[in-house]
PDB file of C-alpha atoms in Angstrom:
ATOM      1  CA  MET A 876      65.410  24.567 120.955  1.00  0.00           C
ATOM      2  CA  SER A 877      68.630  23.604 122.286  1.00  0.00           C
ATOM      3  CA  ILE A 878      71.557  21.942 120.689  1.00  0.00           C
ATOM      4  CA  ARG A 879      72.513  18.711 122.058  1.00  0.00           C
ATOM      5  CA  PRO A 880      76.043  18.582 123.456  1.00  0.00           C
ATOM      6  CA  SER A 881      78.443  16.645 121.380  1.00  0.00           C
ATOM      7  CA  THR A 882      79.863  13.514 122.629  1.00  0.00           C
ATOM      8  CA  LEU A 883      83.421  14.700 121.943  1.00  0.00           C
ATOM      9  CA  PRO A 884      85.479  15.868 124.847  1.00  0.00           C
ATOM     10  CA  PRO A 885      85.707  19.648 125.193  1.00  0.00           C
ATOM     11  CA  VAL A 886      88.719  21.421 123.563  1.00  0.00           C
ATOM     12  CA  GLN A 887      90.415  24.043 125.666  1.00  0.00           C
ATOM     13  CA  ASP A 888      92.539  26.862 124.184  1.00  0.00           C
ATOM     14  CA  MET A 889      96.099  26.649 125.423  1.00  0.00           C
ATOM     15  CA  PRO A 890      99.065  29.017 125.167  1.00  0.00           C
ATOM     16  CA  PRO A 891     101.596  28.383 122.425  1.00  0.00           C
ATOM     17  CA  GLU A 892     104.682  26.356 123.154  1.00  0.00           C
ATOM     18  CA  GLY A 893     107.090  28.498 125.224  1.00  0.00           C
ATOM     19  CA  GLY A 894     104.313  30.838 126.247  1.00  0.00           C
ATOM     20  CA  PHE A 895     103.121  34.195 125.035  1.00  0.00           C
ATOM     21  CA  ARG A 896     105.704  36.936 124.495  1.00  0.00           C
ATOM     22  CA  LYS A 897     106.121  39.458 127.288  1.00  0.00           C
ATOM     23  CA  LEU A 898     103.955  42.530 127.177  1.00  0.00           C
ATOM     24  CA  ASP A 899     105.725  45.899 127.445  1.00  0.00           C
ATOM     25  CA  PHE A 900     103.698  47.802 129.985  1.00  0.00           C
ATOM     26  CA  LYS A 901     105.740  51.017 130.006  1.00  0.00           C
ATOM     27  CA  ARG A 902     104.253  54.069 128.288  1.00  0.00           C
ATOM     28  CA  ILE A 903     105.496  54.623 124.739  1.00  0.00           C
ATOM     29  CA  ILE A 904     105.192  58.287 123.640  1.00  0.00           C
ATOM     30  CA  PRO A 905     106.236  59.093 120.096  1.00  0.00           C
ATOM     31  CA  GLU A 906     108.702  61.946 119.411  1.00  0.00           C
ATOM     32  CA  ARG A 907     106.700  65.074 118.716  1.00  0.00           C
ATOM     33  CA  GLY A 908     109.412  67.453 117.488  1.00  0.00           C
ATOM     34  CA  PRO A 909     112.398  69.194 119.040  1.00  0.00           C
ATOM     35  CA  LYS A 910     112.803  69.493 122.757  1.00  0.00           C
ATOM     36  CA  GLY A 911     112.312  72.785 124.561  1.00  0.00           C
ATOM     37  CA  TRP A 912     116.004  73.498 125.041  1.00  0.00           C
ATOM     38  CA  GLN A 913     116.598  72.832 121.323  1.00  0.00           C
ATOM     39  CA  ILE A 914     113.938  75.371 120.361  1.00  0.00           C
ATOM     40  CA  TRP A 915     115.424  77.862 122.822  1.00  0.00           C
ATOM     41  CA  MET A 916     118.939  77.379 121.418  1.00  0.00           C
ATOM     42  CA  ALA A 917     117.744  77.705 117.815  1.00  0.00           C
ATOM     43  CA  ALA A 918     115.864  80.917 118.628  1.00  0.00           C
ATOM     44  CA  SER A 919     118.878  82.324 120.524  1.00  0.00           C
ATOM     45  CA  PHE A 920     121.266  81.587 117.668  1.00  0.00           C
ATOM     46  CA  SER A 921     118.818  83.056 115.140  1.00  0.00           C
ATOM     47  CA  ILE A 922     118.539  86.271 117.150  1.00  0.00           C
ATOM     48  CA  MET A 923     122.323  86.507 117.610  1.00  0.00           C
ATOM     49  CA  TYR A 924     122.893  85.987 113.890  1.00  0.00           C
ATOM     50  CA  GLY A 925     120.288  88.653 113.093  1.00  0.00           C
ATOM     51  CA  PHE A 926     121.994  91.177 115.378  1.00  0.00           C
ATOM     52  CA  TYR A 927     125.348  90.301 113.783  1.00  0.00           C
ATOM     53  CA  GLN A 928     123.901  90.969 110.311  1.00  0.00           C
ATOM     54  CA  ILE A 929     122.386  94.260 111.479  1.00  0.00           C
ATOM     55  CA  GLY A 930     125.756  95.341 112.863  1.00  0.00           C
ATOM     56  CA  LYS A 931     127.508  94.397 109.626  1.00  0.00           C
ATOM     57  CA  THR A 932     124.927  96.276 107.555  1.00  0.00           C
ATOM     58  CA  ASN A 933     125.164  99.361 109.783  1.00  0.00           C
ATOM     59  CA  THR A 934     128.947  99.386 109.457  1.00  0.00           C
ATOM     60  CA  ALA A 935     128.748  99.123 105.670  1.00  0.00           C
ATOM     61  CA  ARG A 936     126.091 101.852 105.504  1.00  0.00           C
ATOM     62  CA  ASN A 937     128.191 104.155 107.701  1.00  0.00           C
ATOM     63  CA  GLN A 938     131.199 103.592 105.438  1.00  0.00           C
ATOM     64  CA  GLN A 939     129.091 104.430 102.396  1.00  0.00           C
ATOM     65  CA  LYS A 940     127.790 107.620 104.014  1.00  0.00           C
ATOM     66  CA  LEU A 941     131.346 108.594 104.982  1.00  0.00           C
ATOM     67  CA  GLN A 942     132.500 108.173 101.379  1.00  0.00           C
ATOM     68  CA  GLU A 943     129.564 110.231 100.110  1.00  0.00           C
ATOM     69  CA  ARG A 944     130.347 112.993 102.630  1.00  0.00           C
ATOM     70  CA  LYS A 945     133.992 113.027 101.558  1.00  0.00           C
ATOM     71  CA  VAL A 946     132.938 113.440  97.932  1.00  0.00           C
ATOM     72  CA  ARG A 947     130.580 116.282  98.853  1.00  0.00           C
ATOM     73  CA  TYR A 948     133.285 118.009 100.897  1.00  0.00           C
ATOM     74  CA  ALA A 949     135.702 117.689  97.995  1.00  0.00           C
ATOM     75  CA  LEU A 950     133.156 119.112  95.520  1.00  0.00           C
ATOM     76  CA  ALA A 951     131.917 121.952  97.746  1.00  0.00           C
ATOM     77  CA  PRO A 952     134.677 124.466  96.827  1.00  0.00           C
ATOM     78  CA  VAL A 953     134.199 123.801  93.112  1.00  0.00           C
ATOM     79  CA  LEU A 954     130.435 124.246  93.358  1.00  0.00           C
ATOM     80  CA  GLN A 955     130.845 127.380  95.493  1.00  0.00           C
ATOM     81  CA  ALA A 956     133.272 128.867  92.982  1.00  0.00           C
ATOM     82  CA  GLU A 957     130.813 128.195  90.175  1.00  0.00           C
ATOM     83  CA  ALA A 958     127.977 129.818  92.151  1.00  0.00           C
ATOM     84  CA  ASP A 959     130.201 132.838  92.915  1.00  0.00           C
ATOM     85  CA  ARG A 960     131.077 133.210  89.227  1.00  0.00           C
ATOM     86  CA  GLU A 961     127.404 133.120  88.254  1.00  0.00           C
ATOM     87  CA  TYR A 962     126.620 135.639  90.998  1.00  0.00           C
ATOM     88  CA  LEU A 963     129.287 138.021  89.704  1.00  0.00           C
ATOM     89  CA  GLU A 964     128.001 137.736  86.150  1.00  0.00           C
ATOM     90  CA  ARG A 965     124.460 138.560  87.270  1.00  0.00           C
ATOM     91  CA  GLU A 966     125.750 141.366  89.520  1.00  0.00           C
ATOM     92  CA  LEU A 967     127.667 142.986  86.623  1.00  0.00           C
ATOM     93  CA  ILE A 968     124.567 142.812  84.416  1.00  0.00           C
ATOM     94  CA  ASN A 969     122.478 144.402  87.186  1.00  0.00           C
ATOM     95  CA  LEU A 970     125.063 147.139  87.795  1.00  0.00           C
ATOM     96  CA  LYS A 971     125.057 148.034  84.082  1.00  0.00           C
ATOM     97  CA  LYS A 972     121.245 148.193  84.133  1.00  0.00           C
ATOM     98  CA  GLU A 973     121.337 150.309  87.296  1.00  0.00           C
ATOM     99  CA  ALA A 974     123.870 152.716  85.767  1.00  0.00           C
ATOM    100  CA  GLU A 975     121.699 153.030  82.653  1.00  0.00           C
ATOM    101  CA  VAL A 976     118.463 153.589  84.601  1.00  0.00           C
ATOM    102  CA  MET A 977     119.940 155.983  87.204  1.00  0.00           C
ATOM    103  CA  LYS A 978     122.249 158.011  84.896  1.00  0.00           C
ATOM    104  CA  GLY A 979     120.085 161.124  85.215  1.00  0.00           C
ATOM    105  CA  VAL A 980     119.943 161.115  89.044  1.00  0.00           C
ATOM    106  CA  PRO A 981     122.562 163.449  90.587  1.00  0.00           C
ATOM    107  CA  GLY A 982     124.707 161.968  93.410  1.00  0.00           C
ATOM    108  CA  TRP A 983     123.706 158.380  92.694  1.00  0.00           C
ATOM    109  CA  GLU A 984     126.536 155.893  93.102  1.00  0.00           C
ATOM    110  CA  VAL A 985     126.069 152.689  91.159  1.00  0.00           C
ATOM    111  CA  GLY A 986     126.252 149.561  93.343  1.00  0.00           C
ATOM    112  CA  LYS A 987     126.234 151.416  96.689  1.00  0.00           C
ATOM    113  CA  ASN A 988     123.964 149.966  99.354  1.00  0.00           C
ATOM    114  CA  PRO A 989     121.187 152.469 100.131  1.00  0.00           C
ATOM    115  CA  TYR A 990     120.670 151.172 103.676  1.00  0.00           C
ATOM    116  CA  PHE A 991     124.054 152.134 105.219  1.00  0.00           C
ATOM    117  CA  SER A 992     124.105 149.193 107.602  1.00  0.00           C
ATOM    118  CA  GLY A 993     127.870 148.774 107.485  1.00  0.00           C
ATOM    119  CA  LYS A 994     127.501 145.053 106.803  1.00  0.00           C
ATOM    120  CA  TRP A 995     128.128 143.520 103.420  1.00  0.00           C
ATOM    121  CA  MET A 996     125.204 141.539 102.190  1.00  0.00           C
ATOM    122  CA  PRO A 997     124.969 140.071  98.722  1.00  0.00           C
ATOM    123  CA  ARG A 998     122.191 141.556  96.714  1.00  0.00           C
ATOM    124  CA  ALA A 999     119.113 139.490  95.974  1.00  0.00           C
ATOM    125  CA  VAL A1000     120.094 138.631  92.428  1.00  0.00           C
ATOM    126  CA  SER A1001     117.930 135.858  91.118  1.00  0.00           C
ATOM    127  CA  HIS A1002     117.813 134.035  87.814  1.00  0.00           C
ATOM    128  CA  MET A1003     114.577 135.865  87.018  1.00  0.00           C
ATOM    129  CA  ASP A1004     116.594 139.038  86.259  1.00  0.00           C
ATOM    130  CA  ARG A1005     117.851 137.537  82.996  1.00  0.00           C
ATOM    131  CA  SER A1006     114.395 137.749  81.439  1.00  0.00           C
ATOM    132  CA  ILE A1007     114.045 141.518  82.112  1.00  0.00           C
ATOM    133  CA  LYS A1008     116.635 142.838  79.545  1.00  0.00           C
TER     134      LYS A1008
END
């Protein structure tokens, strides 16, 4: 079944008054982030700043170590004197014990090195000797 054509004249679509607006045929690409040179510059500045911070930290650490060394050097004579005093106290105690133990041996000299090496060496006097009495 077909529809009978109307008796009205045909209506044709026409452009609006003044015509259609112009079409922009150029390619429109949206911004997708920073450009390559911007990324490169940001990375370069970040690396330079990091190296600057490392240098600053190393300088501060070296200054701290220098101060600690100066303190140790200043304390070394005091600590050595204290160790020498303790050594002499232990040595005197050991010499008294030696004199007491060896009093019956003829020709024994208390404190004389039995090895005759000609070099002075401190005796092995440890803290364990205090418990012997």
